Coordinates of C-alpha atoms in Angstrom, one line a residue:
Chain A
X17 CA 13.1 -21.4 -10.3
X18 CA 11.9 -17.9 -11.0
X19 CA 8.3 -16.8 -10.3
X20 CA 6.9 -17.6 -13.7
X21 CA 8.5 -21.0 -13.7
X22 CA 6.9 -21.7 -10.3
X23 CA 3.6 -20.6 -11.6
X24 CA 3.8 -22.8 -14.6
X25 CA 5.0 -25.7 -12.5
X26 CA 1.7 -25.4 -10.6
X27 CA -0.3 -25.1 -13.7
X28 CA 1.2 -28.2 -15.1
X29 CA -0.2 -30.1 -12.2
X30 CA -3.6 -28.3 -12.7
X31 CA -3.1 -26.5 -9.5
X32 CA -5.0 -23.1 -9.5
X33 CA -5.7 -22.4 -5.9
X34 CA -3.8 -20.0 -3.8
X35 CA -4.1 -20.6 -0.1
X36 CA -4.6 -17.2 1.4
X37 CA -2.8 -16.9 4.6
X38 CA -5.0 -14.1 6.1
X39 CA -4.1 -15.5 9.5
X40 CA -5.8 -13.6 12.3
X41 CA -5.0 -14.4 15.9
X42 CA -8.7 -13.9 16.7
X43 CA -9.9 -16.5 14.2
X44 CA -7.4 -19.3 14.6
X45 CA -8.4 -22.5 16.6
X46 CA -8.6 -21.9 20.3
X47 CA -6.1 -24.6 21.2
X48 CA -3.3 -22.8 19.4
X49 CA -3.6 -19.6 21.3
X50 CA -1.5 -20.9 24.2
X51 CA 1.5 -21.3 21.8
X52 CA 4.3 -18.7 21.9
X53 CA 3.6 -17.7 18.3
X54 CA 0.0 -18.9 17.6
X55 CA -0.1 -17.4 14.1
X56 CA 3.1 -19.1 13.1
X57 CA 1.9 -22.5 14.5
X58 CA -1.4 -22.1 12.7
X59 CA 0.4 -21.3 9.4
X60 CA 2.7 -24.2 9.9
X61 CA -0.1 -26.7 10.1
X62 CA -1.9 -25.1 7.2
X63 CA 1.2 -25.3 5.0
X64 CA 2.2 -28.8 6.1
X65 CA -1.3 -30.0 5.0
X66 CA -1.5 -28.1 1.7
X67 CA 2.0 -27.7 0.3
X68 CA 1.7 -30.6 -2.2
X69 CA -1.7 -29.3 -3.5
X70 CA -1.4 -25.5 -3.5
X71 CA -0.7 -23.5 -6.6
X72 CA 0.5 -20.7 -4.5
X73 CA 0.4 -19.1 -1.0
X74 CA -0.9 -15.6 -0.9
X75 CA 0.2 -13.8 2.2
X76 CA -1.7 -10.8 3.2
X77 CA 0.8 -8.4 4.7
X78 CA -1.8 -6.5 6.6
X79 CA -2.5 -9.4 8.9
X80 CA 1.2 -9.5 10.0
X81 CA 1.8 -5.8 10.1
X82 CA -1.1 -5.3 12.4
X83 CA 1.0 -7.0 15.1
X84 CA 4.0 -4.9 14.4
X85 CA 7.5 -6.4 14.8
X86 CA 6.1 -9.6 16.3
X87 CA 3.9 -10.0 13.3
X88 CA 6.7 -9.7 10.9
X89 CA 8.7 -12.3 12.8
X90 CA 5.8 -14.7 12.3
X91 CA 5.8 -13.8 8.6
X92 CA 9.5 -14.4 8.2
X93 CA 9.3 -17.8 9.9
X94 CA 6.1 -18.7 7.9
X95 CA 7.8 -17.9 4.6
X96 CA 10.6 -20.4 5.4
X97 CA 8.1 -23.2 5.6
X98 CA 6.8 -22.7 2.0
X99 CA 8.5 -25.2 -0.4
X100 CA 11.0 -23.7 -2.9
X101 CA 8.8 -24.7 -5.9
X102 CA 5.6 -23.1 -4.7
X103 CA 4.8 -19.5 -5.8
X104 CA 4.5 -17.0 -3.0
X105 CA 2.4 -13.9 -3.4
X106 CA 3.1 -10.9 -1.2
X107 CA -0.4 -9.4 -1.1
X108 CA 0.8 -5.9 -0.1
X109 CA -1.0 -3.6 -2.6
X110 CA 1.8 -1.1 -2.7
X111 CA 2.4 1.7 -5.2
X112 CA 4.3 5.0 -4.7
X113 CA 6.6 7.4 -6.5
X114 CA 9.7 5.8 -8.0
X115 CA 12.3 6.1 -5.3
X116 CA 9.7 4.9 -2.7
X117 CA 8.4 2.0 -4.8
X118 CA 12.0 0.9 -5.1
X119 CA 12.2 0.6 -1.3
X120 CA 8.9 -1.4 -1.2
X121 CA 10.3 -3.7 -3.9
X122 CA 13.4 -4.1 -1.8
X123 CA 11.2 -5.1 1.2
X124 CA 8.9 -7.5 -0.6
X125 CA 11.4 -9.1 -3.1
X126 CA 14.8 -8.8 -1.5
X127 CA 14.1 -8.8 2.2
X128 CA 11.1 -11.2 2.4
X129 CA 12.0 -12.9 -0.8
X130 CA 8.4 -13.1 -2.1
X131 CA 8.1 -14.3 -5.7
X132 CA 5.4 -11.8 -6.5
X133 CA 3.4 -8.8 -5.2
X134 CA 0.1 -7.1 -5.7
X135 CA 0.2 -3.4 -6.8
X136 CA -2.0 -0.4 -7.0
X137 CA -2.1 1.1 -10.5
X138 CA -3.4 4.5 -9.5
X139 CA 0.0 6.3 -9.6
X140 CA 0.9 5.0 -13.0
X141 CA 3.9 3.6 -14.8
X142 CA 6.8 5.0 -12.7
X143 CA 5.2 3.7 -9.5
X144 CA 5.1 0.2 -10.9
X145 CA 8.4 0.1 -12.8
X146 CA 10.7 -0.4 -9.8
X147 CA 8.9 -3.7 -9.3
X148 CA 8.7 -4.7 -13.0
X149 CA 12.5 -4.2 -13.1
X150 CA 12.8 -7.4 -11.1
X151 CA 12.4 -9.7 -14.1
X152 CA 12.4 -12.9 -12.1
X153 CA 9.4 -11.8 -10.1
X154 CA 5.7 -11.5 -10.9
X155 CA 3.6 -8.3 -10.4
X156 CA -0.2 -8.6 -10.1
X157 CA -1.7 -5.1 -10.7
X158 CA -5.1 -4.4 -9.4
X159 CA -7.6 -4.1 -12.2
X160 CA -11.1 -4.9 -11.0
X161 CA -11.3 -5.8 -7.3
X162 CA -13.9 -8.0 -5.6
X163 CA -15.3 -5.4 -3.2
X164 CA -18.3 -3.2 -3.4
X165 CA -16.1 -0.1 -3.6
X166 CA -14.9 -1.2 -7.0
X167 CA -17.9 0.7 -8.3
X168 CA -16.6 4.0 -7.1
X169 CA -13.6 4.4 -9.4
X170 CA -12.6 1.2 -11.1
X171 CA -15.9 1.0 -12.9
X172 CA -16.1 4.6 -13.9
X173 CA -16.6 5.1 -17.6
X174 CA -13.9 7.0 -19.5
X175 CA -14.4 9.4 -22.3
X176 CA -14.2 6.5 -24.9
X177 CA -17.0 4.6 -23.0
X178 CA -14.6 1.9 -21.6
X179 CA -14.1 1.5 -17.9
X180 CA -11.1 2.6 -15.9
X181 CA -10.2 -1.0 -14.9
X182 CA -10.2 -1.9 -18.6
X183 CA -7.7 0.9 -19.3
X184 CA -5.6 -0.5 -16.5
X185 CA -5.6 -4.0 -18.1
X186 CA -4.6 -2.6 -21.5
X187 CA -1.8 -0.6 -19.8
X188 CA -0.5 -3.7 -18.0
X189 CA 0.1 -5.3 -21.4
X190 CA 2.3 -2.3 -22.2
X191 CA 4.2 -2.8 -18.9
X192 CA 4.7 -6.5 -19.6
X193 CA 7.9 -6.3 -21.6
X194 CA 9.6 -8.8 -19.2
X195 CA 6.6 -11.1 -19.2
X196 CA 6.3 -10.5 -15.4
X197 CA 3.0 -8.7 -15.1
X198 CA -0.4 -10.0 -14.4
X199 CA -3.6 -8.5 -13.0
X200 CA -6.0 -8.9 -10.1
X201 CA -9.6 -9.4 -11.2
X202 CA -12.4 -10.0 -8.8
X203 CA -14.3 -13.3 -9.3
X204 CA -17.6 -12.1 -7.8
X205 CA -19.3 -11.4 -11.2
X206 CA -18.8 -14.1 -13.8
X207 CA -20.3 -12.0 -16.6
X208 CA -17.7 -9.3 -16.0
X209 CA -14.9 -11.8 -16.3
X210 CA -16.3 -13.3 -19.5
X211 CA -16.7 -9.9 -21.1
X212 CA -13.1 -9.0 -20.4
X213 CA -11.3 -12.2 -21.4
X214 CA -10.3 -10.8 -24.7
X215 CA -8.6 -7.7 -23.2
X216 CA -7.0 -9.9 -20.5
X217 CA -5.5 -12.3 -23.1
X218 CA -2.7 -14.3 -21.7
X219 CA -1.9 -12.2 -18.7
X220 CA -1.7 -14.2 -15.4
X221 CA -4.8 -13.4 -13.4
X222 CA -5.1 -13.5 -9.7
X223 CA -8.8 -13.9 -8.8
X224 CA -10.0 -13.0 -5.3
X225 CA -13.7 -13.2 -4.3
X226 CA -14.4 -16.9 -4.5
X227 CA -15.7 -18.4 -1.3
X228 CA -16.3 -15.9 1.6
X229 CA -16.9 -13.1 -0.9
X230 CA -19.4 -15.1 -3.0
X231 CA -17.8 -15.8 -6.4
X232 CA -18.3 -19.2 -8.1
X233 CA -15.3 -21.4 -8.8
X234 CA -17.0 -23.2 -11.6
X235 CA -17.7 -20.0 -13.5
X236 CA -14.2 -18.8 -13.3
X237 CA -12.6 -22.1 -14.4
X238 CA -15.1 -22.5 -17.3
X239 CA -14.5 -18.9 -18.4
X240 CA -10.7 -19.5 -18.7
X241 CA -11.2 -22.9 -20.3
X242 CA -13.5 -21.4 -23.0
X243 CA -11.0 -18.6 -23.6
X244 CA -8.2 -21.1 -24.0
X245 CA -6.0 -19.7 -21.1
X246 CA -4.8 -21.5 -18.1
X247 CA -3.1 -18.5 -16.5
X248 CA -5.3 -18.1 -13.5
X249 CA -4.9 -18.4 -9.8
X250 CA -8.0 -18.4 -7.6
X251 CA -7.3 -17.2 -4.1
X252 CA -9.3 -18.7 -1.3
X253 CA -8.5 -17.4 2.2
X254 CA -11.2 -17.7 4.8
X255 CA -12.9 -20.6 3.0
X256 CA -9.8 -22.7 3.4
X257 CA -7.9 -21.7 6.5
X258 CA -10.9 -21.3 8.7
X259 CA -12.8 -24.4 7.3
X260 CA -12.6 -25.9 10.8
X261 CA -11.6 -24.8 14.3
X262 CA -10.9 -28.2 16.0
X263 CA -7.5 -29.7 16.6
X264 CA -8.0 -31.5 13.3
X265 CA -8.3 -28.2 11.3
X266 CA -5.2 -29.0 9.1
X267 CA -6.8 -32.1 7.7
X268 CA -10.1 -30.4 7.1
X269 CA -8.3 -27.6 5.2
X270 CA -6.5 -30.2 3.1
X271 CA -9.7 -32.0 2.3
X272 CA -11.3 -28.7 1.3
X273 CA -8.4 -27.9 -1.0
X274 CA -8.6 -31.4 -2.5
X275 CA -12.2 -30.7 -3.3
X276 CA -11.4 -27.5 -5.1
X277 CA -8.6 -29.2 -7.0
X278 CA -10.9 -32.1 -8.0
X279 CA -13.6 -29.7 -9.2
X280 CA -11.1 -27.7 -11.2
X281 CA -9.7 -30.9 -12.7
X282 CA -13.1 -32.1 -13.7
X283 CA -13.9 -28.9 -15.5
X284 CA -10.5 -28.6 -17.3
X285 CA -10.3 -32.3 -18.2
X286 CA -7.0 -33.9 -19.0
Chain B
X27 CA -4.9 16.3 21.2
X28 CA -6.4 14.4 18.2
X29 CA -4.9 14.6 14.7
X30 CA -7.0 17.6 13.6
X31 CA -6.2 19.5 16.7
X32 CA -2.5 18.9 16.2
X33 CA -2.8 20.1 12.6
X34 CA -4.6 23.3 13.7
X35 CA -2.0 23.8 16.5
X36 CA 0.6 23.9 13.7
X37 CA -1.4 26.2 11.4
X38 CA -1.9 28.6 14.3
X39 CA 1.9 29.1 14.3
X40 CA 1.9 29.4 10.5
X41 CA 3.8 26.1 10.3
X42 CA 3.0 24.4 7.0
X43 CA 6.1 22.2 6.4
X44 CA 6.1 18.5 7.0
X45 CA 9.6 17.1 7.4
X46 CA 9.7 14.0 5.3
X47 CA 11.7 11.3 7.1
X48 CA 12.6 9.3 4.0
X49 CA 15.7 8.3 5.8
X50 CA 17.9 6.1 3.7
X51 CA 20.9 4.4 5.2
X52 CA 22.8 5.1 1.9
X53 CA 22.2 8.8 2.0
X54 CA 22.7 9.8 5.6
X55 CA 26.0 11.4 6.7
X56 CA 29.0 9.1 6.6
X57 CA 29.9 9.7 10.3
X58 CA 26.6 8.2 11.5
X59 CA 27.1 4.9 9.7
X60 CA 29.3 3.5 12.5
X61 CA 26.3 3.8 15.0
X62 CA 24.4 0.7 16.0
X63 CA 21.2 2.1 14.4
X64 CA 22.3 4.8 12.0
X65 CA 18.9 5.7 10.7
X66 CA 17.5 6.2 14.2
X67 CA 20.5 8.4 15.1
X68 CA 20.0 10.4 12.0
X69 CA 16.3 10.9 12.6
X70 CA 17.0 11.8 16.2
X71 CA 19.3 14.7 15.2
X72 CA 16.8 15.8 12.5
X73 CA 13.9 15.8 15.0
X74 CA 15.9 17.5 17.8
X75 CA 16.7 20.3 15.3
X76 CA 13.2 20.8 13.8
X77 CA 10.6 19.8 16.4
X78 CA 9.7 23.4 17.4
X79 CA 9.4 24.5 13.7
X80 CA 7.8 21.5 11.9
X81 CA 4.1 21.4 11.1
X82 CA 4.3 17.6 10.9
X83 CA 6.6 14.7 10.4
X84 CA 5.8 12.5 7.4
X85 CA 7.3 9.1 7.8
X86 CA 7.7 7.1 4.6
X87 CA 7.0 3.5 5.7
X88 CA 8.8 2.0 2.7
X89 CA 12.2 3.3 3.9
X90 CA 11.8 1.4 7.1
X91 CA 10.1 -1.7 5.7
X92 CA 13.0 -2.1 3.2
X93 CA 15.1 -3.1 6.2
X94 CA 12.6 -5.6 7.6
X95 CA 12.3 -6.0 11.3
X96 CA 15.4 -3.9 12.1
X97 CA 13.8 -1.1 10.0
X98 CA 10.6 -1.2 12.0
X99 CA 12.5 -1.0 15.2
X100 CA 14.1 2.2 14.0
X101 CA 10.7 3.4 13.1
X102 CA 9.2 2.7 16.5
X103 CA 12.0 4.4 18.3
X104 CA 11.9 7.4 15.9
X105 CA 8.2 7.9 16.6
X106 CA 8.9 8.1 20.3
X107 CA 11.0 11.2 19.7
X108 CA 8.3 13.2 18.0
X109 CA 6.6 15.7 20.4
X110 CA 3.0 14.9 21.4
X111 CA 1.7 18.0 19.8
X112 CA 3.2 17.6 16.4
X113 CA 1.2 15.7 13.7
X114 CA 2.7 12.5 12.5
X115 CA 1.8 11.2 9.0
X116 CA 2.3 7.5 8.2
X117 CA 2.9 7.8 4.5
X118 CA 1.9 4.2 3.8
X119 CA -0.3 4.5 0.8
X120 CA -2.5 1.6 1.8
X121 CA -5.9 0.5 0.6
X122 CA -7.5 -3.0 0.5
X123 CA -10.8 -4.8 1.0
X124 CA -12.6 -4.0 4.2
X125 CA -11.3 -6.7 6.5
X126 CA -7.7 -6.1 5.3
X127 CA -7.9 -2.3 5.5
X128 CA -9.0 -2.8 9.1
X129 CA -5.7 -4.7 9.7
X130 CA -3.7 -1.9 8.1
X131 CA -5.5 0.7 10.2
X132 CA -4.7 -1.3 13.3
X133 CA -1.0 -1.4 12.2
X134 CA -0.7 2.3 11.4
X135 CA -3.1 3.8 14.0
X136 CA -3.1 1.4 16.9
X137 CA 0.3 -0.2 16.8
X138 CA 2.5 2.7 15.5
X139 CA 0.1 5.3 16.8
X140 CA 0.4 7.6 13.8
X141 CA -2.0 10.5 13.7
X142 CA -2.7 10.1 10.0
X143 CA -2.1 8.0 7.0
X144 CA -2.0 8.3 3.2
X145 CA -4.4 6.1 1.3
X146 CA -4.9 4.8 -2.3
X147 CA -8.5 5.6 -3.5
X148 CA -8.6 3.0 -6.3
X149 CA -10.6 0.3 -4.4
X150 CA -13.3 2.8 -3.3
X151 CA -15.3 3.5 -0.2
X152 CA -15.2 0.3 1.7
X153 CA -11.4 0.2 1.3
X154 CA -11.1 3.6 3.0
X155 CA -13.9 3.3 5.6
X156 CA -12.0 1.2 8.2
X157 CA -9.5 4.1 8.4
X158 CA -12.2 6.8 8.4
X159 CA -13.9 5.1 11.3
X160 CA -11.0 6.3 13.5
X161 CA -12.5 9.8 13.9
X162 CA -9.5 11.1 15.9
X163 CA -7.2 10.5 13.0
X164 CA -6.7 12.1 9.6
X165 CA -6.8 10.3 6.3
X166 CA -5.0 11.8 3.3
X167 CA -6.3 10.2 0.1
X168 CA -4.3 10.3 -3.0
X169 CA -5.9 12.5 -5.6
X170 CA -3.2 13.9 -7.9
X171 CA 0.3 12.7 -7.2
X172 CA 3.5 14.5 -8.1
X173 CA 5.1 11.9 -10.3
X174 CA 5.1 11.5 -14.1
X175 CA 2.9 8.4 -13.9
X176 CA 0.0 10.6 -12.7
X177 CA -0.8 11.0 -16.4
X178 CA -1.5 7.3 -16.9
X179 CA -4.7 7.0 -14.8
X180 CA -5.2 10.0 -12.4
X181 CA -5.5 12.4 -15.3
X182 CA -7.7 10.3 -17.5
X183 CA -10.8 12.1 -18.7
X184 CA -14.1 10.6 -17.6
X185 CA -17.4 10.6 -19.5
X186 CA -18.4 14.0 -18.2
X187 CA -15.0 15.5 -19.3
X188 CA -13.6 15.9 -15.7
X189 CA -10.5 14.0 -14.7
X190 CA -10.4 10.9 -12.5
X191 CA -8.5 12.7 -9.8
X192 CA -11.2 15.3 -9.6
X193 CA -13.8 12.6 -9.1
X194 CA -11.6 11.3 -6.3
X195 CA -11.6 14.8 -4.7
X196 CA -15.4 15.1 -4.9
X197 CA -15.8 11.6 -3.4
X198 CA -13.4 12.5 -0.5
X199 CA -15.9 15.2 0.4
X200 CA -18.6 12.5 0.6
X201 CA -16.3 10.4 2.9
X202 CA -15.6 13.4 5.2
X203 CA -18.5 13.0 7.6
X204 CA -16.2 12.9 10.6
X205 CA -14.0 15.8 9.3
X206 CA -11.0 13.5 9.1
X207 CA -10.4 13.3 5.4
X208 CA -8.0 15.2 3.3
X209 CA -6.2 14.7 0.0
X210 CA -2.7 14.4 -1.5
X211 CA -2.2 16.8 -4.3
X212 CA 1.2 17.1 -6.1
X213 CA 2.7 20.6 -6.1
X214 CA 4.6 20.2 -9.3
X215 CA 2.2 22.2 -11.5
X216 CA 0.9 25.4 -9.9
X217 CA -1.8 25.9 -12.5
X218 CA -3.3 22.5 -11.8
X219 CA -3.6 23.4 -8.1
X220 CA -5.2 26.8 -8.8
X221 CA -7.8 25.2 -11.2
X222 CA -8.8 22.7 -8.5
X223 CA -9.0 24.9 -5.4
X224 CA -12.7 25.2 -5.8
X225 CA -13.3 21.5 -5.8
X226 CA -10.7 21.1 -3.0
X227 CA -12.5 23.6 -0.7
X228 CA -11.5 23.3 2.9
X229 CA -10.1 19.7 2.7
X230 CA -6.7 19.4 4.4
X231 CA -4.2 19.0 1.5
X232 CA -0.8 17.3 1.8
X233 CA 1.4 18.5 -1.0
X234 CA 4.4 16.5 -2.1
X235 CA 6.6 17.6 -5.0
X236 CA 8.2 20.8 -3.6
X237 CA 12.0 20.7 -3.6
X238 CA 13.6 17.6 -5.2
X239 CA 10.6 17.1 -7.4
X240 CA 10.6 20.6 -8.7
X241 CA 7.4 22.3 -7.3
X242 CA 7.5 26.0 -6.2
X243 CA 6.7 26.7 -2.5
X244 CA 5.7 30.3 -3.3
X245 CA 3.1 29.2 -5.9
X246 CA 1.5 26.8 -3.4
X247 CA 1.3 29.2 -0.6
X248 CA -0.1 32.0 -2.7
X249 CA -2.7 29.7 -4.2
X250 CA -4.0 28.7 -0.8
X251 CA -3.9 32.3 0.4
X252 CA -5.9 33.5 -2.6
X253 CA -8.4 30.7 -2.1
X254 CA -8.8 31.7 1.6
X255 CA -7.7 28.3 3.0
X256 CA -4.9 27.6 5.3
X257 CA -5.4 23.8 5.3
X258 CA -2.2 22.8 3.6
X259 CA 0.9 20.9 4.5
X260 CA 3.9 21.0 2.1
X261 CA 6.1 18.0 2.4
X262 CA 9.8 18.4 2.0
X263 CA 11.9 15.3 2.3
X264 CA 15.2 15.2 0.5
X265 CA 15.5 19.0 0.3
X266 CA 15.5 19.2 4.1
X267 CA 17.0 16.0 5.6
X268 CA 19.8 15.7 3.1
X269 CA 20.6 19.5 3.0
X270 CA 24.0 18.8 4.4
X271 CA 26.2 15.7 5.0
X272 CA 28.7 17.1 7.5
X273 CA 28.6 16.5 11.3
X274 CA 26.7 19.8 11.4
X275 CA 23.8 18.5 9.3
X276 CA 21.1 19.0 12.0
X277 CA 21.8 22.7 12.2
X278 CA 21.8 23.0 8.4
X279 CA 18.4 21.3 8.2
X280 CA 17.1 23.6 10.9
X281 CA 18.3 26.6 9.0
X282 CA 16.6 25.3 5.8
X283 CA 13.4 24.8 7.6
X284 CA 13.6 28.3 9.1
X285 CA 14.0 29.7 5.6
X286 CA 10.9 27.8 4.4
X287 CA 8.9 29.0 7.4
X288 CA 10.0 32.6 6.9
X289 CA 9.1 32.5 3.2
X290 CA 5.7 31.1 4.1
X291 CA 5.2 33.7 6.8
X292 CA 6.1 36.5 4.4
X293 CA 3.5 35.4 1.9
X294 CA 0.7 34.7 4.4
X295 CA 1.4 37.9 6.4
X296 CA 0.1 38.2 9.9

């Protein structure tokens, strides 16, 4: 299955939640800290408890890189636990000149074998094209992010009165020849999402910002339903993986994910 | 010595060239490929031959990440070879929401102990601030890059008629409270650099694009001289490290770097 097929496989089951593996040694349950590789043991329990309910696993590279080589070992082992038919997102936010992006693509797609990646648009087409050339992968390009700083540049008005992030979305359509491009769009402001559904069209959308960052799940799902698109993945990291810190945390995370899925199913209907 | 002190230490010797360690296993001299860690052995010879003449070593993370854990091991060992008083630049082009940028900062500054990093501005202030909080480090924020794709977004005109990259430069001044921010500015078009020297002011500038990418060293140095700033680092990667592929490549790279330094010295005068 290529990345798009895995995505659709999840959508067919009405799965829209990406479990965000922002696994931080300082935040995982205390009882795991005596393990040889606590982050890996933590991820293992999370994945075992969610793998039949998750649309995707979004792995935040920073949380593994921060621990250097040991962190990357945990990452490699973690990726082996994810079922073949579940989409993996390497949340790496890369983007560089062509020959360097090629190396990053090699790292994320060939070495770690992620199905998809998140990318910075700032450096333009030739910084993105080495990733887009992998036509069995998916590329989520940052459009509007969920943080406060999105006001600094992403929301700047251009000469024609539109915002920079809207120009990025339009450009992603141009880059989408292989049907392997999507965008990242913060879910913190429901009105913003509604206003942009027409520009977004059928692009796959990865939405951070629900949960710890304050966005509303219901608003997001209803907006996509109204627009007639099902191409969305809502990422929940802290709200799922740190839902509980007892020895029972895996079951609590599972129950939380079930709640999300149920809520989504109720809105979307059959 | 903190990052700024190392930078100034180089400037005092009129050293302005960063040796770009974009070390690619496929491009290093054939005779090294039989070594256990060819990239490390290559870097070792490059560093031994340039360490008393380089303003900085810019290490392109992608070239090490592409080889996974083995690549990071080469990177760690390489960093140990760089003299304490020479500025290291982790060319990582990171940038993410606050809690994630914090993890990247931990990776680049605490784990690998780089003196400085390159950053994407797209996500705004809170994506940059976890790096800026390290006030003994230097942060080079992408303004205008040297690739063709810089036309896609960086050179978009804003409502007030200025370009996005110029807004980025102005904003970097606002972020520079700890005097630890600089910019990346492509050296491919000398006129663009001249036009922007006033906005750039005294910010440290990392300039890629000289050499393989076509920019002129003389133009860059003269522009800074005219503007009365010495705060520039010209990165040369392929033009230096792949100057020769014989067993004698280290000496050839050294001779090339000497030529660059001599040319710069001639323009700057005493």
